Amino acid sequence: MSNVNGTTSKTSGAGGIVNVGFTCYANATLQAFRHCYNLENLFQEDKYSTILKDSCKFNELTKQFANVVQTLSTIQSNSSIRPNGFWHALSEVTKDSCFEHLALREPHDAHEFLMFLLDSLHESLSRKVNMNITKCDLKSERQIFQQKSLEVWKESFQNSYSPFVDLFFGMFHIQTLCQSCGFTSNKWETFNTLKGVIHKQNDKLTLIRCIMDELNEEVIDDYACDKCAPKRSKAIRKTRVWKLPKNLIVVLKRFTYDGNKIYTAIEPFGPELSLHDLFSQSSPYKKSCDYQLNSIIDHHGSSRGGHYTAQAKHRSEKKWFLYDDQNVHSMEGPNMGETSYIFFLESK
């Protein structure tokens, strides 16, 4: 990387993680994930312990994750940790499950590990809460849509609410237009990551373009319309963002189904990124669309192996660091290109 310094002065909160055998995927994920500042606050100050669910199988993993976050926030950039407790907890919680392979010392996908970790932390801190929706006269389409979206949000999280809901979960607005009768159905779905399509091309792609291509209109050939069923016909489905979380995770689809990798580079963007173009025209949340970059997970090499590193902005120093397992170097700023894989953004 051209803007990585060979040496760095000691900086508290910028330590590395020892690679204990093909664990770069987890090391990079832990480093990038912990630089979501709201997440760091939750675990650094032990706020999480007051809402830890009783007798949840993910509790020990959550405690060990908190220990990793707390330790990394204090050690200096010339130091590193060996989180044996975290690895033991991961091995125990994945035993005899479909995620058992994540504890094996072999290459894994950082995205899969991140989703497992996020879901586990959310589960251990989730609880049943009361979500009340204020009833009012619904006169406009916008008001009706807002009411329906709140009902979906309530149904999704009332029985399993945690701090991760507001931090990492957003909502899609999905509209399906029947080509036979012209009726448009509307539904809402929650998500915890946005995905971006990467095309094979010589020119660089913007992150917004990648996400928009993932949300492109989809043609459905055998659609069962709510209005003209049981007749089936063609339909056009359009997905847009209804609501974004405080911390947005964007994953680029670099790995293909045939086992290859797409190396198209991402165009660098400035300190602020507007996501306005992703929103549904009916969304009342369009004003909350400006984000800043906190960290990136990079994948170097081919899909059949390779190596993971992380880039992250130090919370207090406002400097960027490259985390390559136990090796940490200061950077002039973030590097975006053909290795960029997972982006962590935070609302302004």
XYZ file of C-alpha atoms in Angstrom:
348
model
C 0.000 0.000 0.000
C 1.504 3.282 -1.070
C 0.367 5.389 1.880
C 1.455 3.038 4.675
C 4.307 4.246 6.836
C 7.071 1.776 7.574
C 7.180 2.641 11.253
C 4.769 4.219 13.676
C 5.069 5.929 17.044
C 3.402 4.277 19.986
C -0.347 4.910 19.985
C -2.677 3.635 22.690
C -5.615 1.654 21.323
C -3.901 0.474 18.142
C -2.528 -2.937 19.066
C -2.462 -6.041 16.906
C -3.798 -9.602 17.197
C -1.494 -12.609 16.885
C -2.277 -15.018 14.047
C -2.533 -18.457 15.650
C -2.945 -20.330 12.379
C -5.077 -19.083 9.460
C -6.911 -16.634 11.734
C -6.330 -13.478 9.691
C -10.027 -13.511 8.661
C -11.063 -13.191 12.311
C -8.279 -10.793 13.296
C -9.187 -8.363 10.512
C -12.890 -8.653 11.345
C -12.365 -8.002 15.058
C -10.220 -4.952 14.325
C -12.622 -3.429 11.806
C -15.730 -4.279 13.850
C -14.432 -2.780 17.095
C -13.878 0.549 15.347
C -17.638 1.043 15.184
C -17.553 3.600 17.983
C -21.054 2.963 19.354
C -20.180 -0.723 19.594
C -16.918 0.105 21.348
C -18.784 2.225 23.917
C -21.176 -0.623 24.652
C -18.413 -3.129 25.402
C -15.621 -0.913 26.625
C -17.660 0.487 29.497
C -19.255 -2.861 30.439
C -22.732 -1.508 29.677
C -23.461 -4.808 27.963
C -23.142 -6.818 31.202
C -26.295 -5.266 32.687
C -28.445 -6.630 29.845
C -26.726 -9.968 29.244
C -29.427 -12.594 28.820
C -29.645 -15.334 31.451
C -28.468 -18.789 30.368
C -27.723 -17.875 26.748
C -25.212 -20.155 25.019
C -23.507 -17.126 23.446
C -22.800 -15.359 26.765
C -19.216 -16.553 27.139
C -18.413 -15.579 23.555
C -19.878 -12.131 24.251
C -17.781 -11.746 27.408
C -14.642 -12.781 25.555
C -15.431 -10.382 22.716
C -15.806 -7.596 25.271
C -12.434 -8.547 26.720
C -10.849 -8.303 23.255
C -12.393 -4.854 22.674
C -11.347 -3.579 26.100
C -7.786 -4.875 25.790
C -7.249 -3.585 22.259
C -8.530 -0.149 23.290
C -5.713 0.226 25.817
C -2.592 -1.514 24.478
C -0.127 0.361 22.303
C 0.520 -0.042 18.602
C 3.785 -1.890 19.184
C 1.966 -4.567 21.224
C -0.358 -7.436 20.339
C -2.755 -9.826 22.044
C -3.393 -13.546 21.761
C -7.142 -13.932 22.512
C -7.111 -17.586 23.585
C -10.275 -17.109 25.640
C -12.174 -15.858 22.604
C -11.035 -18.785 20.478
C -12.000 -21.276 23.170
C -15.458 -19.692 23.522
C -15.917 -19.759 19.740
C -14.961 -23.427 19.627
C -17.426 -24.288 22.396
C -20.383 -22.344 21.005
C -19.979 -23.674 17.452
C -19.468 -27.297 18.474
C -21.885 -29.677 16.699
C -23.406 -26.806 14.706
C -23.281 -25.705 11.079
C -20.712 -23.090 12.135
C -18.282 -25.572 13.676
C -15.832 -24.974 10.817
C -15.281 -21.380 11.973
C -13.257 -22.634 14.933
C -10.961 -24.755 12.749
C -7.504 -23.373 11.956
C -8.056 -23.008 8.232
C -8.991 -20.141 5.874
C -12.540 -18.799 6.195
C -14.629 -15.960 4.820
C -14.502 -12.799 6.931
C -18.100 -11.956 5.982
C -19.418 -15.289 7.266
C -17.487 -14.864 10.507
C -18.742 -11.290 10.926
C -22.381 -12.312 10.467
C -22.025 -15.159 12.961
C -20.404 -12.834 15.490
C -22.994 -10.091 15.034
C -25.896 -12.550 15.358
C -24.342 -14.150 18.453
C -23.801 -10.827 20.224
C -27.321 -9.693 19.323
C -28.814 -12.942 20.643
C -26.963 -12.784 23.970
C -28.140 -9.210 24.624
C -31.686 -9.504 23.256
C -34.827 -9.360 25.350
C -38.544 -8.837 24.999
C -39.634 -5.193 25.022
C -42.843 -3.258 24.546
C -43.017 -1.365 21.274
C -46.076 0.836 21.055
C -47.172 2.409 17.784
C -49.211 5.573 18.186
C -52.434 5.260 16.246
C -53.591 8.158 14.101
C -55.820 8.849 11.119
C -54.010 7.520 8.074
C -54.893 9.845 5.222
C -51.931 9.864 2.863
C -50.012 7.026 1.249
C -46.891 8.215 3.072
C -48.644 7.881 6.449
C -49.930 4.416 5.570
C -46.459 3.298 4.515
C -44.930 4.669 7.713
C -47.502 2.792 9.801
C -46.892 -0.486 7.965
C -43.117 -0.161 8.235
C -43.373 0.391 11.989
C -45.542 -2.707 12.300
C -42.883 -4.790 10.504
C -40.152 -3.308 12.728
C -42.188 -4.164 15.818
C -42.894 -7.699 14.608
C -39.203 -8.233 13.845
C -37.717 -6.975 17.119
C -40.309 -6.751 19.886
C -39.408 -10.225 21.161
C -35.678 -9.945 20.468
C -34.507 -6.377 20.958
C -30.871 -5.559 21.710
C -28.625 -2.497 21.273
C -27.551 -4.074 17.977
C -30.981 -3.367 16.470
C -30.461 0.397 16.375
C -26.733 0.103 15.713
C -26.721 -2.347 12.784
C -30.229 -3.044 11.466
C -31.990 -1.161 8.708
C -35.055 -1.734 6.550
C -35.844 -2.229 2.869
C -38.959 -1.033 1.048
C -39.863 -3.580 -1.640
C -42.415 -2.725 -4.331
C -43.691 -5.272 -6.851
C -45.618 -4.049 -9.893
C -47.867 -6.613 -11.596
C -47.556 -6.287 -15.371
C -51.019 -7.771 -15.886
C -53.275 -5.603 -13.730
C -50.933 -2.782 -12.718
C -51.340 -3.359 -8.976
C -48.307 -2.534 -6.809
C -47.720 -4.466 -3.596
C -45.572 -3.004 -0.825
C -43.648 -4.812 1.863
C -40.808 -4.072 4.243
C -37.895 -6.260 5.346
C -35.123 -5.723 7.875
C -31.420 -6.200 7.090
C -28.053 -5.932 8.848
C -25.827 -5.546 5.789
C -26.054 -3.981 2.372
C -24.465 -5.886 -0.486
C -22.779 -4.461 -3.542
C -22.354 -6.052 -6.967
C -18.870 -5.996 -8.483
C -18.606 -6.245 -12.275
C -15.509 -7.307 -14.180
C -14.276 -4.122 -15.821
C -11.169 -1.987 -16.179
C -12.647 1.205 -14.754
C -13.113 1.702 -11.029
C -16.590 1.453 -9.514
C -18.098 3.718 -6.882
C -19.461 2.097 -3.740
C -22.866 3.663 -4.404
C -22.947 2.178 -7.921
C -22.209 -1.289 -6.527
C -25.079 -1.053 -4.039
C -27.480 0.371 -6.619
C -26.687 -2.486 -8.996
C -27.547 -4.957 -6.227
C -30.876 -3.168 -5.743
C -31.637 -3.110 -9.477
C -35.139 -3.833 -10.716
C -35.844 -7.550 -10.951
C -38.184 -9.163 -13.488
C -40.350 -11.970 -12.080
C -41.817 -14.277 -14.716
C -44.272 -16.268 -12.587
C -45.668 -13.777 -10.080
C -48.785 -14.427 -7.988
C -50.368 -10.998 -7.686
C -52.468 -10.278 -4.582
C -55.115 -8.625 -6.740
C -55.441 -10.856 -9.816
C -54.501 -14.244 -8.276
C -54.686 -17.161 -9.007
C -53.584 -15.874 -12.392
C -49.798 -15.637 -12.675
C -48.004 -13.038 -14.733
C -44.826 -11.041 -15.099
C -43.927 -8.430 -12.499
C -41.174 -5.921 -11.798
C -39.727 -5.813 -8.285
C -37.898 -2.752 -7.006
C -35.983 -2.649 -3.717
C -34.882 0.563 -2.030
C -33.663 1.526 1.425
C -36.349 2.649 3.858
C -34.211 3.142 6.937
C -30.474 2.888 7.629
C -28.772 1.962 10.926
C -26.286 4.100 12.833
C -23.511 1.760 11.724
C -23.825 0.459 8.183
C -21.982 -2.620 6.932
C -21.504 -2.894 3.158
C -20.202 -6.186 1.712
C -18.967 -6.374 -1.872
C -19.765 -9.560 -3.804
C -16.199 -10.217 -4.953
C -16.407 -14.010 -4.779
C -18.309 -15.808 -7.543
C -20.263 -19.060 -7.389
C -17.646 -20.832 -9.504
C -14.930 -20.122 -6.943
C -13.299 -17.136 -8.614
C -12.726 -13.583 -7.428
C -13.473 -10.255 -9.117
C -10.656 -7.730 -8.748
C -12.372 -4.557 -9.987
C -11.216 -1.598 -7.892
C -13.417 0.703 -5.821
C -13.173 4.437 -6.468
C -11.934 6.248 -3.328
C -14.437 8.602 -1.700
C -14.009 11.513 0.688
C -14.642 11.805 4.420
C -18.405 11.947 3.826
C -20.594 9.725 1.668
C -24.213 10.545 0.837
C -26.493 7.519 0.523
C -29.520 9.578 -0.525
C -29.872 7.829 -3.892
C -30.461 4.461 -2.187
C -33.664 5.557 -0.448
C -37.273 4.923 -1.329
C -39.033 8.101 -2.409
C -41.630 7.447 0.304
C -39.131 7.093 3.158
C -39.315 9.673 5.967
C -35.678 8.881 6.876
C -34.001 10.278 3.745
C -32.478 13.184 5.664
C -30.328 10.750 7.678
C -28.206 9.709 4.738
C -24.697 11.132 5.308
C -22.081 8.641 6.487
C -18.372 8.580 7.274
C -15.957 5.684 6.835
C -14.665 4.032 10.014
C -12.930 0.887 8.762
C -12.430 -1.539 5.870
C -11.693 -5.255 5.675
C -9.428 -6.069 2.726
C -8.901 -9.424 1.044
C -5.587 -9.939 -0.738
C -4.959 -12.774 -3.173
C -7.239 -15.381 -4.714
C -10.526 -16.814 -3.506
C -8.831 -20.112 -2.674
C -6.812 -18.638 0.147
C -5.359 -15.180 0.308
C -4.951 -12.954 3.328
C -7.147 -10.523 5.273
C -6.126 -7.171 6.744
C -8.072 -4.240 8.182
C -7.798 -0.478 7.910
C -9.386 1.643 10.633
C -9.563 5.230 11.836
C -8.369 5.725 15.415
C -11.157 7.176 17.505
C -9.291 9.949 19.336
C -6.212 10.466 17.183
C -8.258 10.549 13.952
C -5.375 8.744 12.248
C -5.663 5.634 10.105
C -3.912 2.372 10.908
C -3.307 -0.805 8.933
C -3.917 -3.959 11.009
C -2.084 -6.977 9.580
C -2.457 -9.556 12.360
C 0.095 -8.570 15.038
C 1.698 -5.945 12.787
C 0.252 -2.432 12.928
C 1.337 0.544 10.812
C 0.073 4.103 10.567
C -1.435 5.295 7.280
C -1.905 8.679 5.655
C -5.520 7.735 4.987
C -7.701 4.826 3.861
C -6.767 2.849 0.752
C -9.618 1.748 -1.503
C -9.075 -0.453 -4.517
C -9.229 -4.033 -5.746
C -8.748 -5.511 -2.250
C -11.654 -3.605 -0.609
C -14.194 -6.163 0.652
C -16.247 -4.990 3.645
C -16.911 -1.351 4.565
C -17.994 -0.091 8.001
C -19.747 3.288 7.825
C -21.179 5.456 10.592
C -23.941 8.062 10.318
C -22.874 11.672 10.724
